[in-house]
C-alpha cells in the first residue's frame, strides 16, 4: 500500500496548487480560481474522499471558466451593440441632413462651375432603376401571396402539367390570375431574359479569359525576371556630370494643379529635390486655381524654392479652358520649351523620389522609337479606411498586371496622366494635348501609338500619391475615368481603322483596349448582377447557374487580389464593392458613348494632404523664417485667410445619400427575399450581401466619415 499512498500524496500536493487561467481579455488576465483548503493537509484522508473533493474542485473550476467565457462573450456583444448604435446614428444623421447626390458643389470642376445639365437626362437612369424596384416590390407581394396559397415552385424546374391543370380547374380568382402570370412568364418573359443572360455570360467568360491571360503573362514576367533595362545604368549616372558617358539631357518638369492647397507643398518640394543637374532641369508649376488665397500660397512656395536655387517658374492662365489638357497645352507653347528634349509630368499630390529621373530618363538613350516611360504609383493612405484598401487592390492589379504585361509584350498601354516622362518630339508628332475628352492622357497615348511610338512601364520605379478617401470623390473620379474612354473611342475609331499599324495592333486597340476592358466590363457587371440576377428571382424560368453567380466571380477576385497579398482578408468586400461600383461605371460608360450631359463633367479629385502632416499654418511659420524682410501685416493677413479657408472647408465636407445605390439595394434585398421562396441558397446569399453592400454605399458609410 506504500506505493499507493505515495501516489495519493503526490496527487494531493498537485491539487493543492492554486490554479491560474490566462484569458485574452485584459480585465481577466490572471485569475486564481481556488487555493488550498484545510482538507488538503490531512494525510489520513481516504482516497475516495480525495477523489470526491477533486471532482468538486474541477466542477468549480469549470464554472469559473464558463463564467469568464460568458463575460468575454458579453463584452463582444456589447461592442457589436455599440457599433450597431453608431451605425444607426450615422444613418439617422444622413437621413436628417437630407443631402443627396443631386446636390451640387461650388467647386465641382477646374473652373468652379458645373455645366448646365438637362434634369431629364440626369434622372433618366435613376428613373429606370426605380421602375425595376417598384416592379420587384409588386411581384414580391404577388409571389408571397401565391406561396401561402400553395404555389410552391423550386426554380427552374416547374411542373407545367400542374399549372395547366390548375388553369382548367380554377380554385379561385387569385389562382386563375397567378396561373396566367406563370404562363406569361414561361412563354413571353423567360426566353428574352434567358437570351440576355446567356449573352452576358458569354461576355463575362470572354472578359474572364482576358483577365486570366493577363495574369499568366504577369506570372511569366516574374518567372523569367523580365524587366526593361536601360543602355546606361544608374551607376554611370552616379559618376556625375564630369563623366563623358553620363546622360543628362534637358528635362522639363510640369506640375499641373487646381485649387489643391492641401498637397501643393509636398509635390513642389519633392520635384525641387530631384537629383538632376540644375542647368538641365526646369520646373513649371502650372496653377489653374481660381481661389486667390491658393494662388498666393503657391506663389510664395515657388518664390521660396527660387531663393534656394531651384530652377522653377510659376504659371497661371488668364483664360482657363480645356481643364488639365488646356493647362498642359498652354505650358508647352512657351518659347523656351524648344530647348528641352523630355517632359516629366506630376500631379499635385505626387511625390517622386530624388532618383526618379535617373531611373527613367536613361531608357530613352539610343532608343529613338521610345516615346513614354511610365512609373508605378504607390499610395501613402492605402490603409486609411475600407474604401482606400479596396482601391489599392484595383490599382495594384492595374499597374502590376495590366500595365506591366502590355508594356512588356506589345509596348503600349494607357498613359496614367502623371508619374511619366514623355519625349517632347513624340508629343508634337502625335498632335500635342487636345481638350476634346476628359481623358487627355489616354488620348495622347492612343495617338502616339498610332504614330508608331513605343512605351515602357517600370514596375520597380514608384511614385507616392494619395487615394480619394471619400466615396463622393472616388465616385466622381471613376465617372470621369469611364466616360472619357467612350468619348475617345467614338473619336479615334476612324483614325485607328485608317492607321498604318498592324492588324493585330488594331484588333488590340479596338477589341481589347476599348471594347472589352472599357465597355463590356461595366456593361455585363451591372446588367448581369444588378438587373438580370434579381429578375430571375421573379421569373425563375430564366436561370443563372451557380458558377456564374459565385465561383467565377470569386476566382476573378482572387486573381485581382494576388498583386496585393496583404489585402486577402478583404476579398469578399472587394467582390461586392466592385459590383456596387458597376452602377457608376455603367452610367459613365453610357454617358460617354452617347454624349450625354455628364460626359464632359470634369471634377478635380479631392485631396486630404495625407502625404504631408504639416498644415497651412505651419507654412506661414516657415515663411517667416525664409522671408525675414517681409512685412508682418501681410503674413498676418495670409494666416488669417488660411484659417478662414480651413473653417470653410470643414463646413463644406459632409456625407451624402446616393439614390441610385439605395434603390438598387432595396431591389436586391427584395429579390433575395423572393429567392427564399424557391430555396435558392447561393443566389439568396449573394443577393443579400450584395444588397447590404449597396445599402452601405448608398448611405455613404464606406469611406471618410464626417461628423455633421
mmCIF file of N, CA and C in Angstrom, residues 321-432:
data_model
loop_
_atom_site.group_PDB
_atom_site.id
_atom_site.type_symbol
_atom_site.label_atom_id
_atom_site.label_comp_id
_atom_site.label_asym_id
_atom_site.label_seq_id
_atom_site.Cartn_x
_atom_site.Cartn_y
_atom_site.Cartn_z
ATOM 1 N N UNK A 321 -9.280 77.407 -70.222
ATOM 2 C CA UNK A 321 -10.119 76.487 -70.993
ATOM 3 C C UNK A 321 -9.436 75.128 -71.113
ATOM 4 N N UNK A 322 -10.260 74.089 -71.267
ATOM 5 C CA UNK A 322 -9.704 72.774 -71.562
ATOM 6 C C UNK A 322 -9.222 71.984 -70.378
ATOM 7 N N UNK A 323 -9.470 72.455 -69.148
ATOM 8 C CA UNK A 323 -9.088 71.720 -67.950
ATOM 9 C C UNK A 323 -7.593 71.399 -67.961
ATOM 10 N N UNK A 324 -7.229 70.177 -67.579
ATOM 11 C CA UNK A 324 -5.808 69.820 -67.471
ATOM 12 C C UNK A 324 -5.129 69.819 -68.842
ATOM 13 N N UNK A 325 -5.823 69.324 -69.858
ATOM 14 C CA UNK A 325 -5.229 69.302 -71.197
ATOM 15 C C UNK A 325 -4.920 70.712 -71.678
ATOM 16 N N UNK A 326 -5.835 71.637 -71.453
ATOM 17 C CA UNK A 326 -5.589 73.017 -71.829
ATOM 18 C C UNK A 326 -4.439 73.636 -71.066
ATOM 19 N N UNK A 327 -4.305 73.260 -69.794
ATOM 20 C CA UNK A 327 -3.200 73.766 -68.974
ATOM 21 C C UNK A 327 -1.853 73.283 -69.503
ATOM 22 N N UNK A 328 -1.763 71.983 -69.803
ATOM 23 C CA UNK A 328 -0.516 71.424 -70.333
ATOM 24 C C UNK A 328 -0.207 71.966 -71.728
ATOM 25 N N UNK A 329 -1.239 72.112 -72.542
ATOM 26 C CA UNK A 329 -1.039 72.638 -73.900
ATOM 27 C C UNK A 329 -0.506 74.065 -73.859
ATOM 28 N N UNK A 330 -1.055 74.871 -72.956
ATOM 29 C CA UNK A 330 -0.588 76.254 -72.821
ATOM 30 C C UNK A 330 0.867 76.305 -72.387
ATOM 31 N N UNK A 331 1.242 75.420 -71.464
ATOM 32 C CA UNK A 331 2.630 75.413 -70.978
ATOM 33 C C UNK A 331 3.599 74.973 -72.064
ATOM 34 N N UNK A 332 3.185 74.029 -72.914
ATOM 35 C CA UNK A 332 4.071 73.548 -73.977
ATOM 36 C C UNK A 332 4.272 74.583 -75.082
ATOM 37 N N UNK A 333 3.434 75.610 -75.129
ATOM 38 C CA UNK A 333 3.568 76.653 -76.143
ATOM 39 C C UNK A 333 4.583 77.733 -75.770
ATOM 40 N N UNK A 334 5.179 77.640 -74.599
ATOM 41 C CA UNK A 334 6.201 78.614 -74.193
ATOM 42 C C UNK A 334 7.421 78.488 -75.114
ATOM 43 N N UNK A 335 8.042 79.601 -75.389
ATOM 44 C CA UNK A 335 9.151 79.621 -76.352
ATOM 45 C C UNK A 335 10.352 78.816 -75.882
ATOM 46 N N UNK A 336 10.596 78.766 -74.563
ATOM 47 C CA UNK A 336 11.789 78.087 -74.058
ATOM 48 C C UNK A 336 11.651 76.562 -74.055
ATOM 49 N N UNK A 337 10.458 76.032 -74.331
ATOM 50 C CA UNK A 337 10.255 74.575 -74.315
ATOM 51 C C UNK A 337 11.065 73.904 -75.414
ATOM 52 N N UNK A 338 11.348 74.638 -76.503
ATOM 53 C CA UNK A 338 12.099 74.041 -77.622
ATOM 54 C C UNK A 338 13.514 73.651 -77.221
ATOM 55 N N UNK A 339 14.011 74.158 -76.100
ATOM 56 C CA UNK A 339 15.359 73.818 -75.638
ATOM 57 C C UNK A 339 15.394 72.505 -74.869
ATOM 58 N N UNK A 340 14.248 71.902 -74.622
ATOM 59 C CA UNK A 340 14.182 70.701 -73.785
ATOM 60 C C UNK A 340 13.768 69.498 -74.639
ATOM 61 N N UNK A 341 14.297 68.329 -74.249
ATOM 62 C CA UNK A 341 14.068 67.103 -75.009
ATOM 63 C C UNK A 341 12.981 66.239 -74.409
ATOM 64 N N UNK A 342 12.827 66.281 -73.088
ATOM 65 C CA UNK A 342 11.857 65.432 -72.396
ATOM 66 C C UNK A 342 11.040 66.280 -71.429
ATOM 67 N N UNK A 343 9.838 65.785 -71.124
ATOM 68 C CA UNK A 343 8.981 66.441 -70.149
ATOM 69 C C UNK A 343 8.426 65.381 -69.198
ATOM 70 N N UNK A 344 8.604 65.623 -67.887
ATOM 71 C CA UNK A 344 8.053 64.753 -66.838
ATOM 72 C C UNK A 344 6.845 65.451 -66.222
ATOM 73 N N UNK A 345 5.778 64.702 -65.998
ATOM 74 C CA UNK A 345 4.522 65.279 -65.501
ATOM 75 C C UNK A 345 4.175 64.632 -64.166
ATOM 76 N N UNK A 346 3.861 65.475 -63.186
ATOM 77 C CA UNK A 346 3.445 65.003 -61.860
ATOM 78 C C UNK A 346 2.225 65.795 -61.419
ATOM 79 N N UNK A 347 1.170 65.094 -61.038
ATOM 80 C CA UNK A 347 0.013 65.774 -60.469
ATOM 81 C C UNK A 347 0.357 66.348 -59.099
ATOM 82 N N UNK A 348 -0.558 67.154 -58.566
ATOM 83 C CA UNK A 348 -0.244 67.936 -57.368
ATOM 84 C C UNK A 348 0.000 67.078 -56.133
ATOM 85 N N UNK A 349 -0.524 65.867 -56.086
ATOM 86 C CA UNK A 349 -0.344 65.034 -54.893
ATOM 87 C C UNK A 349 0.755 63.989 -55.065
ATOM 88 N N UNK A 350 1.559 64.074 -56.130
ATOM 89 C CA UNK A 350 2.596 63.077 -56.383
ATOM 90 C C UNK A 350 3.947 63.565 -55.860
ATOM 91 N N UNK A 351 4.695 62.636 -55.293
ATOM 92 C CA UNK A 351 5.998 62.944 -54.710
ATOM 93 C C UNK A 351 7.054 61.996 -55.279
ATOM 94 N N UNK A 352 7.707 62.363 -56.366
ATOM 95 C CA UNK A 352 8.756 61.493 -56.908
ATOM 96 C C UNK A 352 9.958 61.431 -55.986
ATOM 97 N N UNK A 353 10.641 60.304 -55.989
ATOM 98 C CA UNK A 353 11.874 60.164 -55.217
ATOM 99 C C UNK A 353 12.997 60.935 -55.913
ATOM 100 N N UNK A 354 14.053 61.317 -55.195
ATOM 101 C CA UNK A 354 15.132 62.107 -55.819
ATOM 102 C C UNK A 354 15.759 61.442 -57.039
ATOM 103 N N UNK A 355 15.775 60.100 -57.089
ATOM 104 C CA UNK A 355 16.414 59.418 -58.223
ATOM 105 C C UNK A 355 15.427 59.081 -59.335
ATOM 106 N N UNK A 356 14.244 59.690 -59.336
ATOM 107 C CA UNK A 356 13.212 59.350 -60.323
ATOM 108 C C UNK A 356 13.722 59.541 -61.750
ATOM 109 N N UNK A 357 14.297 60.694 -62.044
ATOM 110 C CA UNK A 357 14.773 60.962 -63.406
ATOM 111 C C UNK A 357 15.940 60.059 -63.779
ATOM 112 N N UNK A 358 16.784 59.742 -62.813
ATOM 113 C CA UNK A 358 17.929 58.875 -63.100
ATOM 114 C C UNK A 358 17.501 57.443 -63.402
ATOM 115 N N UNK A 359 16.307 57.060 -62.968
ATOM 116 C CA UNK A 359 15.834 55.699 -63.207
ATOM 117 C C UNK A 359 14.886 55.611 -64.403
ATOM 118 N N UNK A 360 14.459 56.737 -64.939
ATOM 119 C CA UNK A 360 13.524 56.723 -66.067
ATOM 120 C C UNK A 360 14.138 57.269 -67.358
ATOM 121 N N UNK A 361 14.798 58.416 -67.286
ATOM 122 C CA UNK A 361 15.324 59.059 -68.497
ATOM 123 C C UNK A 361 16.349 58.204 -69.232
ATOM 124 N N UNK A 362 17.247 57.445 -68.560
ATOM 125 C CA UNK A 362 18.230 56.633 -69.297
ATOM 126 C C UNK A 362 17.630 55.639 -70.286
ATOM 127 N N UNK A 363 16.366 55.260 -70.112
ATOM 128 C CA UNK A 363 15.739 54.331 -71.054
ATOM 129 C C UNK A 363 15.595 54.950 -72.448
ATOM 130 N N UNK A 364 15.615 56.278 -72.535
ATOM 131 C CA UNK A 364 15.476 56.941 -73.838
ATOM 132 C C UNK A 364 16.771 56.935 -74.643
ATOM 133 N N UNK A 365 17.900 56.719 -73.984
ATOM 134 C CA UNK A 365 19.187 56.814 -74.679
ATOM 135 C C UNK A 365 19.303 55.725 -75.751
ATOM 136 N N UNK A 366 19.660 56.139 -76.956
ATOM 137 C CA UNK A 366 19.838 55.237 -78.099
ATOM 138 C C UNK A 366 18.584 54.415 -78.391
ATOM 139 N N UNK A 367 17.432 54.954 -78.039
ATOM 140 C CA UNK A 367 16.157 54.275 -78.306
ATOM 141 C C UNK A 367 15.188 55.319 -78.872
ATOM 142 N N UNK A 368 15.388 55.647 -80.127
ATOM 143 C CA UNK A 368 14.657 56.755 -80.743
ATOM 144 C C UNK A 368 13.175 56.452 -80.942
ATOM 145 N N UNK A 369 12.771 55.179 -80.860
ATOM 146 C CA UNK A 369 11.361 54.838 -81.024
ATOM 147 C C UNK A 369 10.569 54.966 -79.727
ATOM 148 N N UNK A 370 11.266 55.156 -78.618
ATOM 149 C CA UNK A 370 10.609 55.210 -77.317
ATOM 150 C C UNK A 370 10.011 56.595 -77.085
ATOM 151 N N UNK A 371 8.700 56.644 -76.808
ATOM 152 C CA UNK A 371 8.034 57.924 -76.594
ATOM 153 C C UNK A 371 7.650 58.196 -75.166
ATOM 154 N N UNK A 372 7.468 57.131 -74.341
ATOM 155 C CA UNK A 372 6.965 57.313 -72.979
ATOM 156 C C UNK A 372 7.584 56.290 -72.044
ATOM 157 N N UNK A 373 7.963 56.746 -70.860
ATOM 158 C CA UNK A 373 8.356 55.864 -69.755
ATOM 159 C C UNK A 373 7.418 56.161 -68.586
ATOM 160 N N UNK A 374 6.650 55.167 -68.191
ATOM 161 C CA UNK A 374 5.648 55.329 -67.142
ATOM 162 C C UNK A 374 6.100 54.606 -65.877
ATOM 163 N N UNK A 375 6.010 55.284 -64.734
ATOM 164 C CA UNK A 375 6.339 54.676 -63.448
ATOM 165 C C UNK A 375 5.059 54.218 -62.748
ATOM 166 N N UNK A 376 5.233 53.403 -61.735
ATOM 167 C CA UNK A 376 4.109 52.875 -60.974
ATOM 168 C C UNK A 376 3.734 53.847 -59.847
ATOM 169 N N UNK A 377 2.471 53.799 -59.448
ATOM 170 C CA UNK A 377 2.020 54.599 -58.316
ATOM 171 C C UNK A 377 2.096 53.764 -57.038
ATOM 172 N N UNK A 378 2.395 54.422 -55.935
ATOM 173 C CA UNK A 378 2.237 53.833 -54.603
ATOM 174 C C UNK A 378 1.439 54.813 -53.761
ATOM 175 N N UNK A 379 0.815 54.327 -52.709
ATOM 176 C CA UNK A 379 -0.198 55.125 -52.024
ATOM 177 C C UNK A 379 0.130 55.273 -50.538
ATOM 178 N N UNK A 380 0.163 56.519 -50.098
ATOM 179 C CA UNK A 380 0.528 56.798 -48.710
ATOM 180 C C UNK A 380 -0.632 56.550 -47.756
ATOM 181 N N UNK A 381 -1.857 56.520 -48.262
ATOM 182 C CA UNK A 381 -3.028 56.382 -47.387
ATOM 183 C C UNK A 381 -3.853 55.143 -47.727
ATOM 184 N N UNK A 382 -3.207 54.098 -48.211
ATOM 185 C CA UNK A 382 -3.944 52.901 -48.648
ATOM 186 C C UNK A 382 -4.638 52.192 -47.494
ATOM 187 N N UNK A 383 -4.197 52.407 -46.256
ATOM 188 C CA UNK A 383 -4.810 51.758 -45.098
ATOM 189 C C UNK A 383 -5.673 52.721 -44.292
ATOM 190 N N UNK A 384 -6.073 53.832 -44.893
ATOM 191 C CA UNK A 384 -6.820 54.854 -44.150
ATOM 192 C C UNK A 384 -8.223 54.373 -43.795
ATOM 193 N N UNK A 385 -8.919 53.749 -44.728
ATOM 194 C CA UNK A 385 -10.252 53.205 -44.457
ATOM 195 C C UNK A 385 -10.531 52.073 -45.447
ATOM 196 N N UNK A 386 -11.712 51.504 -45.362
ATOM 197 C CA UNK A 386 -12.044 50.372 -46.229
ATOM 198 C C UNK A 386 -12.032 50.776 -47.697
ATOM 199 N N UNK A 387 -12.486 51.980 -48.000
ATOM 200 C CA UNK A 387 -12.522 52.433 -49.387
ATOM 201 C C UNK A 387 -11.123 52.497 -49.987
ATOM 202 N N UNK A 388 -10.156 53.040 -49.262
ATOM 203 C CA UNK A 388 -8.796 53.130 -49.791
ATOM 204 C C UNK A 388 -8.164 51.754 -49.924
ATOM 205 N N UNK A 389 -8.491 50.831 -49.045
ATOM 206 C CA UNK A 389 -7.960 49.463 -49.159
ATOM 207 C C UNK A 389 -8.473 48.783 -50.431
ATOM 208 N N UNK A 390 -9.743 48.979 -50.737
ATOM 209 C CA UNK A 390 -10.314 48.367 -51.940
ATOM 210 C C UNK A 390 -9.771 49.021 -53.203
ATOM 211 N N UNK A 391 -9.557 50.338 -53.169
ATOM 212 C CA UNK A 391 -8.928 50.998 -54.313
ATOM 213 C C UNK A 391 -7.515 50.478 -54.539
ATOM 214 N N UNK A 392 -6.799 50.246 -53.450
ATOM 215 C CA UNK A 392 -5.429 49.747 -53.569
ATOM 216 C C UNK A 392 -5.386 48.400 -54.281
ATOM 217 N N UNK A 393 -6.369 47.530 -54.010
ATOM 218 C CA UNK A 393 -6.441 46.236 -54.694
ATOM 219 C C UNK A 393 -6.580 46.442 -56.204
ATOM 220 N N UNK A 394 -7.490 47.309 -56.599
ATOM 221 C CA UNK A 394 -7.727 47.562 -58.011
ATOM 222 C C UNK A 394 -6.502 48.126 -58.709
ATOM 223 N N UNK A 395 -5.878 49.123 -58.106
ATOM 224 C CA UNK A 395 -4.767 49.806 -58.759
ATOM 225 C C UNK A 395 -3.499 48.964 -58.754
ATOM 226 N N UNK A 396 -3.294 48.143 -57.743
ATOM 227 C CA UNK A 396 -2.148 47.232 -57.751
ATOM 228 C C UNK A 396 -2.258 46.264 -58.922
ATOM 229 N N UNK A 397 -3.468 45.747 -59.147
ATOM 230 C CA UNK A 397 -3.662 44.856 -60.299
ATOM 231 C C UNK A 397 -3.456 45.623 -61.598
ATOM 232 N N UNK A 398 -3.960 46.848 -61.667
ATOM 233 C CA UNK A 398 -3.829 47.639 -62.890
ATOM 234 C C UNK A 398 -2.360 47.841 -63.264
ATOM 235 N N UNK A 399 -1.538 48.202 -62.292
ATOM 236 C CA UNK A 399 -0.141 48.502 -62.600
ATOM 237 C C UNK A 399 0.686 47.235 -62.789
ATOM 238 N N UNK A 400 0.603 46.325 -61.825
ATOM 239 C CA UNK A 400 1.493 45.161 -61.880
ATOM 240 C C UNK A 400 1.101 44.170 -62.965
ATOM 241 N N UNK A 401 -0.174 44.082 -63.285
ATOM 242 C CA UNK A 401 -0.623 43.101 -64.281
ATOM 243 C C UNK A 401 -0.893 43.781 -65.622
ATOM 244 N N UNK A 402 -1.890 44.659 -65.667
ATOM 245 C CA UNK A 402 -2.296 45.238 -66.950
ATOM 246 C C UNK A 402 -1.188 46.069 -67.584
ATOM 247 N N UNK A 403 -0.684 47.057 -66.857
ATOM 248 C CA UNK A 403 0.312 47.950 -67.439
ATOM 249 C C UNK A 403 1.626 47.224 -67.741
ATOM 250 N N UNK A 404 2.060 46.392 -66.807
ATOM 251 C CA UNK A 404 3.338 45.715 -66.996
ATOM 252 C C UNK A 404 3.280 44.715 -68.159
ATOM 253 N N UNK A 405 2.223 43.921 -68.225
ATOM 254 C CA UNK A 405 2.107 42.918 -69.293
ATOM 255 C C UNK A 405 2.006 43.601 -70.655
ATOM 256 N N UNK A 406 1.166 44.620 -70.769
ATOM 257 C CA UNK A 406 1.032 45.322 -72.044
ATOM 258 C C UNK A 406 2.317 46.046 -72.419
ATOM 259 N N UNK A 407 3.024 46.572 -71.430
ATOM 260 C CA UNK A 407 4.284 47.244 -71.727
ATOM 261 C C UNK A 407 5.367 46.294 -72.197
ATOM 262 N N UNK A 408 5.423 45.113 -71.612
ATOM 263 C CA UNK A 408 6.468 44.144 -71.976
ATOM 264 C C UNK A 408 6.196 43.501 -73.333
ATOM 265 N N UNK A 409 4.939 43.112 -73.586
ATOM 266 C CA UNK A 409 4.649 42.289 -74.755
ATOM 267 C C UNK A 409 4.222 43.081 -75.987
ATOM 268 N N UNK A 410 3.589 44.240 -75.816
ATOM 269 C CA UNK A 410 3.144 44.982 -77.005
ATOM 270 C C UNK A 410 3.610 46.431 -76.994
ATOM 271 N N UNK A 411 4.348 46.846 -75.984
ATOM 272 C CA UNK A 411 4.902 48.210 -75.916
ATOM 273 C C UNK A 411 3.829 49.287 -76.020
ATOM 274 N N UNK A 412 2.630 48.993 -75.503
ATOM 275 C CA UNK A 412 1.567 50.001 -75.487
ATOM 276 C C UNK A 412 0.689 49.797 -74.268
ATOM 277 N N UNK A 413 0.301 50.905 -73.671
ATOM 278 C CA UNK A 413 -0.660 50.927 -72.571
ATOM 279 C C UNK A 413 -1.158 52.361 -72.455
ATOM 280 N N UNK A 414 -2.196 52.563 -71.680
ATOM 281 C CA UNK A 414 -2.722 53.903 -71.486
ATOM 282 C C UNK A 414 -1.842 54.701 -70.540
ATOM 283 N N UNK A 415 -1.460 55.901 -70.957
ATOM 284 C CA UNK A 415 -0.707 56.785 -70.080
ATOM 285 C C UNK A 415 -1.572 57.128 -68.870
ATOM 286 N N UNK A 416 -0.986 57.068 -67.681
ATOM 287 C CA UNK A 416 -1.735 57.307 -66.458
ATOM 288 C C UNK A 416 -1.887 58.783 -66.097
ATOM 289 N N UNK A 417 -1.387 59.671 -66.945
ATOM 290 C CA UNK A 417 -1.597 61.098 -66.744
ATOM 291 C C UNK A 417 -0.599 61.759 -65.824
ATOM 292 N N UNK A 418 0.214 60.987 -65.133
ATOM 293 C CA UNK A 418 1.177 61.518 -64.186
ATOM 294 C C UNK A 418 2.231 60.460 -63.899
ATOM 295 N N UNK A 419 3.341 60.889 -63.272
ATOM 296 C CA UNK A 419 4.452 59.984 -62.949
ATOM 297 C C UNK A 419 5.015 59.323 -64.206
ATOM 298 N N UNK A 420 5.077 60.076 -65.296
ATOM 299 C CA UNK A 420 5.632 59.575 -66.545
ATOM 300 C C UNK A 420 6.512 60.616 -67.210
ATOM 301 N N UNK A 421 7.407 60.147 -68.077
ATOM 302 C CA UNK A 421 8.319 61.023 -68.817
ATOM 303 C C UNK A 421 8.053 60.824 -70.305
ATOM 304 N N UNK A 422 7.746 61.913 -70.999
ATOM 305 C CA UNK A 422 7.478 61.887 -72.430
ATOM 306 C C UNK A 422 8.651 62.467 -73.206
ATOM 307 N N UNK A 423 8.900 61.910 -74.382
ATOM 308 C CA UNK A 423 9.777 62.568 -75.342
ATOM 309 C C UNK A 423 8.950 63.667 -76.014
ATOM 310 N N UNK A 424 9.406 64.902 -75.932
ATOM 311 C CA UNK A 424 8.629 66.030 -76.451
ATOM 312 C C UNK A 424 8.353 65.862 -77.942
ATOM 313 N N UNK A 425 9.280 65.261 -78.658
ATOM 314 C CA UNK A 425 9.071 65.025 -80.087
ATOM 315 C C UNK A 425 7.872 64.105 -80.321
ATOM 316 N N UNK A 426 7.681 63.126 -79.437
ATOM 317 C CA UNK A 426 6.542 62.214 -79.570
ATOM 318 C C UNK A 426 5.228 62.960 -79.345
ATOM 319 N N UNK A 427 5.203 63.863 -78.387
ATOM 320 C CA UNK A 427 4.004 64.664 -78.145
ATOM 321 C C UNK A 427 3.668 65.526 -79.360
ATOM 322 N N UNK A 428 4.684 66.175 -79.890
ATOM 323 C CA UNK A 428 4.451 67.046 -81.042
ATOM 324 C C UNK A 428 4.045 66.249 -82.274
ATOM 325 N N UNK A 429 4.672 65.097 -82.491
ATOM 326 C CA UNK A 429 4.357 64.269 -83.648
ATOM 327 C C UNK A 429 2.928 63.730 -83.580
ATOM 328 N N UNK A 430 2.410 63.551 -82.355
ATOM 329 C CA UNK A 430 1.064 62.994 -82.170
ATOM 330 C C UNK A 430 -0.016 64.063 -82.136
ATOM 331 N N UNK A 431 0.359 65.335 -82.274
ATOM 332 C CA UNK A 431 -0.638 66.409 -82.286
ATOM 333 C C UNK A 431 -0.756 67.172 -80.998
ATOM 334 N N UNK A 432 0.053 66.830 -79.985
ATOM 335 C CA UNK A 432 0.022 67.561 -78.722
ATOM 336 C C UNK A 432 -1.230 67.268 -77.909
#
